[in-house]
Short mmCIF file of C-alpha atoms and ligand atoms in Angstrom, two decimals:
data_model
loop_
_atom_site.label_atom_id
_atom_site.label_comp_id
_atom_site.label_asym_id
_atom_site.label_seq_id
_atom_site.Cartn_x
_atom_site.Cartn_y
_atom_site.Cartn_z
CA MET F 1 0.00 0.00 0.00
CA ALA F 2 1.35 3.41 -0.95
CA TYR F 3 1.93 6.36 1.42
CA GLN F 4 -1.41 7.49 2.86
CA ALA F 5 -0.51 9.40 6.03
CA PHE F 6 -1.58 12.74 4.52
CA ASN F 7 -5.20 11.72 4.75
CA ASP F 8 -5.63 9.72 7.95
CA ASP F 9 -7.62 11.42 10.68
CA GLU F 10 -6.93 8.59 13.11
CA LEU F 11 -3.25 9.52 13.42
CA GLY F 12 -1.92 11.24 16.54
CA PHE F 13 -1.17 14.96 16.73
CA THR F 14 2.60 14.65 16.36
CA THR F 15 2.23 12.36 13.34
CA LYS F 16 -0.28 14.71 11.73
CA GLN F 17 1.90 17.79 12.27
CA LEU F 18 4.42 16.09 9.95
CA HIS F 19 2.11 14.53 7.39
CA ALA F 20 -1.47 15.86 7.27
CA GLY F 21 -2.70 17.56 4.13
CA TYR F 22 0.24 16.92 1.84
CA ASP F 23 0.19 14.17 -0.79
CA PRO F 24 3.58 14.02 -2.55
CA ALA F 25 1.92 12.28 -5.51
CA GLU F 26 0.25 15.62 -6.33
CA HIS F 27 3.60 17.45 -6.29
CA HIS F 28 6.09 15.44 -8.39
CA MET F 29 6.80 13.20 -5.38
CA ALA F 30 8.69 16.02 -3.61
CA LYS F 31 8.89 15.09 0.07
CA ALA F 32 9.26 18.67 1.32
CA VAL F 33 6.22 20.83 0.52
CA PRO F 34 7.24 22.86 -2.57
CA ILE F 35 7.09 26.65 -2.48
CA TYR F 36 4.92 27.70 -5.41
CA GLN F 37 6.55 31.09 -5.92
CA ASP F 38 4.03 32.10 -8.54
CA ALA F 39 1.80 35.17 -8.82
CA ALA F 40 -0.68 33.61 -11.26
CA PHE F 41 -1.44 30.14 -12.56
CA GLU F 42 -2.32 28.83 -16.00
CA LEU F 43 -6.06 28.62 -16.20
CA GLY F 44 -5.94 25.72 -18.67
CA ASP F 45 -8.85 25.48 -21.05
CA PHE F 46 -11.46 28.23 -21.32
CA ASP F 47 -14.17 26.39 -19.39
CA ARG F 48 -11.80 25.60 -16.52
CA GLY F 49 -11.11 29.32 -16.24
CA ILE F 50 -14.83 29.93 -15.81
CA ARG F 51 -15.09 27.17 -13.22
CA LEU F 52 -12.17 28.59 -11.23
CA PHE F 53 -13.53 32.13 -11.25
CA SER F 54 -17.01 31.05 -10.23
CA PHE F 55 -15.31 28.90 -7.53
CA ALA F 56 -17.13 25.85 -8.90
CA GLU F 57 -13.70 24.17 -9.07
CA GLU F 58 -11.13 24.31 -6.27
CA GLY F 59 -7.81 25.35 -7.73
CA ASP F 60 -5.34 28.18 -8.04
CA SER F 61 -5.57 31.13 -10.35
CA TYR F 62 -3.91 34.01 -8.47
CA SER F 63 -1.81 34.08 -5.28
CA ARG F 64 -3.69 36.98 -3.73
CA TYR F 65 -6.24 34.42 -2.52
CA SER F 66 -5.00 30.92 -3.29
CA ASN F 67 -1.72 29.07 -3.66
CA PRO F 68 -0.90 25.33 -3.48
CA THR F 69 1.75 25.78 -0.73
CA ASN F 70 -0.75 27.67 1.41
CA ARG F 71 -3.40 25.07 0.74
CA VAL F 72 -1.19 22.38 2.29
CA LEU F 73 -0.77 24.56 5.37
CA GLU F 74 -4.53 25.21 5.48
CA LYS F 75 -5.31 21.48 5.30
CA ARG F 76 -2.68 20.67 7.93
CA MET F 77 -4.02 23.27 10.33
CA ALA F 78 -7.62 22.12 9.84
CA SER F 79 -6.52 18.57 10.57
CA LEU F 80 -4.61 19.55 13.73
CA GLU F 81 -7.60 21.56 14.88
CA GLY F 82 -9.81 18.49 14.56
CA GLY F 83 -11.53 19.32 11.28
CA GLY F 84 -12.86 22.29 9.40
CA GLU F 85 -11.62 24.68 6.77
CA ALA F 86 -8.67 27.05 7.14
CA VAL F 87 -7.63 30.29 5.49
CA SER F 88 -4.01 31.50 5.74
CA MET F 89 -3.46 35.23 6.13
CA ALA F 90 -0.60 37.73 6.02
CA SER F 91 -0.51 38.26 9.81
CA GLY F 92 -2.44 37.55 12.96
CA MET F 93 -3.90 41.06 12.77
CA ALA F 94 -4.91 40.48 9.14
CA ALA F 95 -6.74 37.33 10.26
CA ILE F 96 -8.56 39.13 13.08
CA ALA F 97 -9.41 42.23 11.01
CA ASN F 98 -10.76 40.15 8.13
CA ILE F 99 -12.77 37.96 10.51
CA PHE F 100 -14.41 41.12 11.91
CA LEU F 101 -15.07 42.43 8.39
CA ASN F 102 -16.67 39.14 7.39
CA LEU F 103 -18.82 38.99 10.52
CA ALA F 104 -20.09 42.50 10.83
CA VAL F 105 -21.31 45.46 8.77
CA SER F 106 -21.98 49.03 9.77
CA GLY F 107 -24.30 49.15 12.79
CA ASP F 108 -23.18 45.74 14.10
CA GLU F 109 -21.35 44.89 17.31
CA ILE F 110 -18.78 42.36 18.48
CA VAL F 111 -18.69 41.40 22.16
CA VAL F 112 -15.22 41.04 23.71
CA PRO F 113 -13.45 40.97 27.09
CA GLY F 114 -10.93 43.72 27.95
CA THR F 115 -8.16 41.13 28.32
CA LEU F 116 -7.12 41.05 24.68
CA TYR F 117 -3.96 41.69 22.71
CA GLY F 118 -3.48 45.48 22.37
CA GLY F 119 -3.78 45.42 18.55
CA THR F 120 -7.19 43.76 18.75
CA ILE F 121 -8.33 46.33 21.31
CA THR F 122 -7.21 49.14 18.98
CA LEU F 123 -9.13 47.58 16.08
CA LEU F 124 -12.32 47.54 18.12
CA LYS F 125 -11.90 50.83 19.97
CA LYS F 126 -10.46 53.02 17.21
CA ILE F 127 -10.39 51.56 13.70
CA PHE F 128 -13.63 49.64 13.21
CA PRO F 129 -15.84 52.25 14.94
CA GLN F 130 -14.88 54.60 12.06
CA TYR F 131 -16.80 52.22 9.81
CA GLY F 132 -19.74 51.73 12.16
CA ILE F 133 -18.62 48.42 13.70
CA LYS F 134 -18.39 48.60 17.47
CA GLY F 135 -16.57 46.49 20.05
CA VAL F 136 -18.67 46.01 23.19
CA PHE F 137 -16.30 45.33 26.10
CA VAL F 138 -17.65 43.22 28.96
CA PRO F 139 -16.63 44.66 32.33
CA ASP F 140 -15.39 41.31 33.73
CA ALA F 141 -13.80 38.72 31.41
CA ASP F 142 -14.64 35.90 33.85
CA ASP F 143 -18.32 36.72 34.28
CA ILE F 144 -20.25 34.57 31.80
CA SER F 145 -23.51 36.42 32.49
CA ALA F 146 -21.77 39.67 31.45
CA TYR F 147 -21.16 38.24 27.96
CA GLU F 148 -24.77 37.19 27.72
CA ALA F 149 -25.98 40.57 28.99
CA ALA F 150 -23.85 42.33 26.34
CA ILE F 151 -25.39 40.40 23.43
CA THR F 152 -28.12 42.37 21.67
CA ASP F 153 -29.85 42.23 18.27
CA LYS F 154 -26.81 44.03 16.87
CA THR F 155 -24.27 41.43 18.05
CA ARG F 156 -22.59 39.38 15.33
CA GLY F 157 -20.06 37.45 17.38
CA VAL F 158 -18.23 36.98 20.67
CA PHE F 159 -14.45 37.13 20.38
CA ILE F 160 -12.10 35.93 23.14
CA GLU F 161 -8.54 34.70 23.66
CA SER F 162 -8.17 31.19 25.10
CA LEU F 163 -5.19 32.45 27.14
CA GLY F 164 -5.35 36.22 27.50
CA ASN F 165 -2.49 38.56 26.64
CA PRO F 166 -0.45 39.31 28.75
CA ASN F 167 -1.72 37.55 31.89
CA SER F 168 -2.65 34.13 30.48
CA ASN F 169 -6.12 34.30 32.02
CA VAL F 170 -8.04 31.14 31.04
CA ALA F 171 -11.38 31.67 29.29
CA ASP F 172 -14.24 29.29 30.11
CA ILE F 173 -14.74 28.58 26.41
CA GLU F 174 -17.53 26.06 26.85
CA LYS F 175 -19.73 28.38 28.91
CA ILE F 176 -19.05 31.41 26.69
CA ALA F 177 -19.85 29.31 23.58
CA GLU F 178 -23.14 28.20 25.14
CA ALA F 179 -24.04 31.81 25.97
CA ALA F 180 -23.24 32.96 22.41
CA HIS F 181 -25.15 30.09 20.83
CA ARG F 182 -28.24 30.77 22.94
CA HIS F 183 -28.46 34.04 20.99
CA GLY F 184 -27.49 32.68 17.55
CA VAL F 185 -24.03 34.25 17.43
CA PRO F 186 -20.71 32.45 16.90
CA LEU F 187 -17.76 32.25 19.29
CA ILE F 188 -14.39 33.16 17.81
CA VAL F 189 -11.30 32.19 19.80
CA ASP F 190 -7.82 33.62 19.34
CA ASN F 191 -5.83 30.51 20.32
CA THR F 192 -2.39 32.02 19.66
CA PHE F 193 -0.87 31.42 23.11
CA ALA F 194 -2.22 27.87 23.38
CA THR F 195 -1.78 26.35 19.89
CA PRO F 196 -3.90 23.35 18.86
CA TYR F 197 -1.43 21.10 20.70
CA LEU F 198 -2.41 22.46 24.12
CA LEU F 199 -6.06 23.27 23.36
CA ARG F 200 -8.55 22.70 20.55
CA PRO F 201 -11.36 25.21 21.11
CA PHE F 202 -13.73 23.39 18.69
CA GLU F 203 -13.99 20.61 21.29
CA TYR F 204 -15.60 23.15 23.63
CA GLY F 205 -18.01 24.66 21.14
CA ALA F 206 -16.00 27.43 19.42
CA ASP F 207 -17.01 28.12 15.82
CA ILE F 208 -13.89 29.89 14.54
CA VAL F 209 -10.33 29.75 15.78
CA CYS F 210 -7.62 32.17 14.74
CA TYR F 211 -3.90 32.44 15.25
CA SER F 212 -1.02 34.74 14.98
CA ALA F 213 1.15 32.07 13.31
CA THR F 214 4.02 34.48 13.92
CA LYS F 215 4.18 32.92 17.38
CA TYR F 216 4.38 29.20 18.24
CA LEU F 217 3.18 27.83 14.89
CA GLY F 218 6.12 29.42 13.05
CA GLY F 219 7.97 29.05 16.32
CA HIS F 220 11.31 30.65 15.56
CA GLY F 221 10.65 34.38 15.29
CA THR F 222 11.35 34.37 11.56
CA LEU F 223 8.00 35.28 9.99
CA ILE F 224 4.72 37.19 10.28
CA ALA F 225 1.61 35.14 9.54
CA GLY F 226 -1.99 34.43 10.57
CA ILE F 227 -4.57 31.69 10.16
CA CYS F 228 -8.33 31.41 10.56
CA VAL F 229 -9.99 27.98 10.96
CA GLU F 230 -13.76 27.38 10.81
CA ARG F 231 -15.23 24.31 12.53
CA GLY F 232 -18.14 24.13 10.11
CA GLY F 233 -21.80 23.80 10.89
CA PHE F 234 -22.63 27.17 12.48
CA ASP F 235 -25.94 28.35 11.01
CA TRP F 236 -24.89 31.51 9.15
CA LEU F 237 -28.34 31.64 7.55
CA ASN F 238 -30.11 32.24 10.89
CA GLY F 239 -31.11 35.80 9.98
CA ARG F 240 -28.30 37.68 11.75
CA PHE F 241 -25.89 37.72 8.82
CA PRO F 242 -27.60 39.14 5.69
CA GLN F 243 -24.20 39.67 4.00
CA LEU F 244 -23.43 35.95 4.30
CA GLU F 245 -26.92 35.10 3.15
CA ASP F 246 -26.51 37.25 0.01
CA PHE F 247 -23.20 35.54 -0.69
CA TYR F 248 -24.85 32.12 -0.25
CA ASN F 249 -27.60 33.04 -2.70
CA GLU F 250 -25.02 34.22 -5.25
CA LYS F 251 -22.82 31.13 -5.02
CA ILE F 252 -25.36 28.33 -4.63
CA GLU F 253 -25.64 28.18 -8.41
CA PHE F 254 -21.97 27.10 -8.64
CA ILE F 255 -20.87 25.47 -5.39
CA PRO F 256 -22.38 22.28 -3.93
CA GLU F 257 -24.80 23.17 -1.15
CA ALA F 258 -23.23 20.99 1.57
CA GLY F 259 -19.73 22.52 1.38
CA LEU F 260 -20.99 26.05 0.81
CA ARG F 261 -23.35 26.04 3.76
CA LYS F 262 -21.02 24.22 6.15
CA TYR F 263 -18.06 26.52 5.52
CA LEU F 264 -19.92 29.66 4.46
CA PHE F 265 -17.76 31.93 6.63
CA SER F 266 -14.44 30.68 5.19
CA LYS F 267 -15.71 30.67 1.63
CA ARG F 268 -16.84 34.28 1.88
CA LEU F 269 -13.65 35.27 3.70
CA LYS F 270 -11.64 33.88 0.80
CA MET F 271 -13.82 34.83 -2.13
CA THR F 272 -14.66 38.32 -0.90
CA TYR F 273 -12.04 39.71 1.47
CA LEU F 274 -8.94 37.88 0.25
CA CYS F 275 -9.94 38.42 -3.34
CA ASP F 276 -10.44 42.15 -2.94
CA LEU F 277 -8.35 43.20 0.06
CA GLY F 278 -5.60 40.66 -0.57
CA ALA F 279 -4.16 39.97 2.89
CA TYR F 280 -3.14 36.41 1.98
CA MET F 281 -0.03 34.74 3.35
CA SER F 282 2.91 34.52 0.97
CA PRO F 283 3.74 30.95 -0.14
CA THR F 284 7.29 31.27 1.17
CA THR F 285 5.91 32.19 4.57
CA ALA F 286 3.48 29.26 4.37
CA PHE F 287 6.47 26.96 3.80
CA TYR F 288 8.19 28.31 6.92
CA VAL F 289 5.04 27.95 9.00
CA LEU F 290 4.81 24.33 7.84
CA GLN F 291 8.42 23.80 8.91
CA GLY F 292 7.60 25.24 12.33
CA ILE F 293 4.51 23.08 12.74
CA GLU F 294 6.59 19.91 12.15
CA THR F 295 8.03 20.30 15.69
CA LEU F 296 5.11 22.07 17.38
CA SER F 297 4.18 19.41 19.95
CA LEU F 298 7.82 18.83 20.96
CA ARG F 299 8.49 22.54 21.41
CA MET F 300 5.25 23.12 23.33
CA GLU F 301 6.05 20.32 25.77
CA ARG F 302 9.37 21.96 26.58
CA HIS F 303 7.88 25.49 26.61
CA VAL F 304 5.27 24.56 29.24
CA GLN F 305 7.73 22.52 31.31
CA ASN F 306 10.13 25.48 31.49
CA ALA F 307 7.30 27.95 32.13
CA GLN F 308 6.01 26.00 35.13
CA ARG F 309 9.50 25.93 36.69
CA ILE F 310 10.05 29.64 36.09
CA ALA F 311 6.60 30.62 37.41
CA GLU F 312 7.36 28.70 40.61
CA PHE F 313 10.75 30.39 40.89
CA LEU F 314 9.22 33.87 40.41
CA ALA F 315 6.40 33.20 42.86
CA SER F 316 8.93 32.58 45.64
CA HIS F 317 11.27 35.46 44.74
CA PRO F 318 11.36 38.35 47.25
CA ALA F 319 11.50 41.03 44.52
CA VAL F 320 8.25 39.83 42.90
CA SER F 321 4.88 40.93 44.23
CA GLU F 322 2.56 38.93 41.97
CA VAL F 323 2.85 36.25 39.28
CA SER F 324 0.14 35.57 36.68
CA TYR F 325 0.46 32.02 35.42
CA PRO F 326 -2.48 29.60 35.53
CA GLY F 327 -0.21 26.67 36.38
CA LEU F 328 0.36 28.07 39.88
CA PRO F 329 -1.99 26.76 42.61
CA GLY F 330 -2.59 30.35 43.80
CA SER F 331 -3.85 31.48 40.38
CA PRO F 332 -7.59 32.19 40.10
CA TYR F 333 -7.40 30.18 36.85
CA TYR F 334 -5.70 27.11 38.35
CA GLU F 335 -8.83 24.91 38.27
CA ALA F 336 -9.84 26.12 34.80
CA ALA F 337 -6.31 25.44 33.57
CA LYS F 338 -6.44 21.88 34.90
CA ARG F 339 -9.60 21.33 32.88
CA TYR F 340 -8.71 23.13 29.64
CA PHE F 341 -4.92 22.67 29.70
CA PRO F 342 -4.01 19.22 31.00
CA LYS F 343 -0.74 19.43 29.05
CA GLY F 344 0.13 22.83 30.57
CA PRO F 345 -1.30 26.37 30.29
CA GLY F 346 1.13 27.86 27.78
CA ALA F 347 4.42 29.61 28.41
CA ILE F 348 3.57 33.29 28.80
CA ILE F 349 4.07 34.59 32.31
CA SER F 350 3.52 38.11 33.53
CA PHE F 351 4.62 39.34 36.91
CA ARG F 352 4.72 42.52 38.94
CA LEU F 353 7.73 43.87 40.80
CA LYS F 354 7.77 45.29 44.30
CA GLY F 355 10.22 47.96 43.13
CA GLY F 356 7.71 49.38 40.60
CA PHE F 357 8.52 50.83 37.18
CA GLU F 358 12.24 51.32 38.00
CA ALA F 359 12.62 47.66 38.99
CA ALA F 360 10.93 46.57 35.75
CA LYS F 361 13.31 48.78 33.77
CA TYR F 362 16.31 47.47 35.72
CA LEU F 363 15.31 43.84 35.12
CA ILE F 364 14.88 44.33 31.37
CA GLU F 365 18.17 46.22 31.10
CA ASN F 366 20.09 43.59 33.04
CA VAL F 367 18.95 40.22 31.70
CA ARG F 368 21.67 38.62 29.57
CA LEU F 369 19.83 35.69 28.06
CA PHE F 370 16.26 36.92 27.57
CA ASP F 371 15.81 39.03 24.44
CA PHE F 372 14.03 42.36 24.91
CA MET F 373 11.36 42.26 22.20
CA VAL F 374 7.58 42.44 21.76
CA ASN F 375 7.15 39.02 20.22
CA VAL F 376 6.09 35.82 21.99
CA GLY F 377 6.19 32.15 21.05
CA ASP F 378 9.77 32.13 19.82
CA ALA F 379 11.93 29.10 20.69
CA LYS F 380 14.13 31.67 22.43
CA SER F 381 13.08 33.39 25.66
CA LEU F 382 11.79 36.96 25.37
CA ILE F 383 11.01 39.74 27.85
CA VAL F 384 8.98 42.93 27.49
CA HIS F 385 7.44 45.79 29.46
CA ALA F 386 3.81 45.65 28.28
CA ALA F 387 2.77 49.19 29.38
CA THR F 388 5.40 50.82 27.17
CA SER F 389 5.17 48.43 24.23
CA THR F 390 2.32 45.98 23.43
CA HIS F 391 -0.23 48.10 25.31
CA TYR F 392 1.46 51.47 24.75
CA GLY F 393 -0.88 54.37 24.11
CA GLN F 394 -3.96 52.69 25.61
CA PRO F 395 -5.59 54.79 28.36
CA ILE F 396 -4.51 53.67 31.86
CA GLU F 397 -7.95 52.20 32.64
CA VAL F 398 -7.83 50.10 29.45
CA GLN F 399 -4.33 48.90 30.34
CA GLU F 400 -5.39 48.05 33.88
CA ALA F 401 -8.47 46.19 32.64
CA ALA F 402 -6.06 44.07 30.58
CA GLY F 403 -3.93 43.49 33.69
CA VAL F 404 -1.09 45.76 32.60
CA PHE F 405 0.55 48.02 35.21
CA GLU F 406 3.75 50.06 35.17
CA ASP F 407 5.49 47.36 37.22
CA THR F 408 4.30 44.46 35.00
CA VAL F 409 6.85 42.47 33.02
CA ARG F 410 5.86 39.76 30.53
CA ILE F 411 8.10 36.89 29.57
CA SER F 412 7.68 34.34 26.82
CA VAL F 413 9.52 31.30 28.09
CA GLY F 414 11.63 29.59 25.46
CA ILE F 415 13.02 26.08 25.17
CA GLU F 416 16.53 26.78 26.53
CA ASP F 417 17.93 24.91 29.55
CA VAL F 418 15.65 26.12 32.31
CA GLU F 419 18.49 26.42 34.85
CA ASP F 420 20.12 29.03 32.60
CA LEU F 421 16.87 31.01 32.39
CA ILE F 422 16.34 30.96 36.15
CA LYS F 423 19.95 31.99 36.79
CA ASP F 424 19.58 34.90 34.38
CA LEU F 425 16.35 36.20 35.95
CA ASP F 426 17.79 35.80 39.42
CA GLN F 427 20.87 37.89 38.72
CA ALA F 428 18.75 40.69 37.17
CA LEU F 429 15.95 40.85 39.74
CA ARG F 430 16.81 43.70 42.07
CA ASN F 431 15.85 42.87 45.64
N1 LIG P 1 -3.26 37.73 18.76
C1 LIG P 1 -2.42 37.66 19.81
C2 LIG P 1 -2.87 36.95 21.06
C3 LIG P 1 -1.17 38.25 19.75
O1 LIG P 1 -0.34 38.19 20.81
C4 LIG P 1 -0.79 38.93 18.55
C5 LIG P 1 0.52 39.59 18.43
O2 LIG P 1 1.29 39.71 19.35
C6 LIG P 1 -1.69 38.97 17.49
C7 LIG P 1 -2.91 38.36 17.62
C8 LIG P 1 -1.33 39.67 16.21
O3 LIG P 1 -0.51 38.84 15.44
P1 LIG P 1 0.53 39.37 14.34
O4 LIG P 1 1.63 40.05 15.07
O5 LIG P 1 0.96 38.09 13.66
O6 LIG P 1 -0.21 40.27 13.43
#
């Protein structure tokens, strides 16, 4: 029997991260996924051109919205997520912005907690309101009834992060999904900090999952990329989404009903927003994301192991006043983390320093191993002062709602020898 591992849903996660979605027989038997560095593709015969442009046939015509390298990545991600349809995008922000555009039109609202990545907050507080789309911020990210109370006739979705940025607060995805579904709106989960290895939000009722693939999926700080994955099956024709309904009515002539209806969100995202706004991932980037994904589970195991050790070290350090990491028994998210993150609640730790802003500055200026940069999810360990970088420019009350204070430092724990990381933090923490 010939090689079949590209198409076997029974395989384990680590096997799938190496094999899913790529059949060498379709690519001249190349074992590495080829980079199709091509702006446009031969349409073939005249009728095929028509089929491609009406989307009746799946294929590639132009790399602003489709490319064979990206399609391997999209299939691999859908497989790792436990099914569905994926769309690769130019960045995590491109994924989030295009998801909002696809969900909502002028007059609509998206319900969110305040504990989000700063860029997403800016989209919903400053950019989208200019076009009539409003972010409705729930006062308490942990209060499920607050999400439900915020949903009105104008709501088109609830958007959360599975592990919040920067404090790794754990969202009760199942309860939030139930609340959203009671009102006919989808739950979208930014699963960047968790990755599908640590958590698959579809298993708890999420409808769409998105990533900054810049982080753990790429894994080495060498690219900017984003991905959106749709579980399939949310009823987009329930009356809340006239723009999706119009799209359905236009395309039903060409695309089989089952696939169109099941993945209506992804199809419209691709055929409308990628086609005309063009924030697709480059095929070279898709290749590098695929390379990163090949070792995802192995890296994540080491990331969470190191993070747990470092969180424990920080929690007992006299210079530290507070540590936010859901793997610590004192964390308000400890029980939730045990349920949602049996393999470990990620590797982003934020902590506050007794010495205030000056102590945070001193620490960042004196670490020798941690890199001072705004990224997370690199194999290498990184450190940042959130108030003057990722959350810079947000009003103080917005920063504080996100758990960012002037004495807060965030680290993204890498896969180095943990003893070296602890030694480095210890020598730079001013007592
Ligand atoms: N979502 C989260 C949770 C993030 O931390 C980030 C970036 O830091 C983004 C989205 C945006 O991703 P990108 O930088 O790839 O645009």
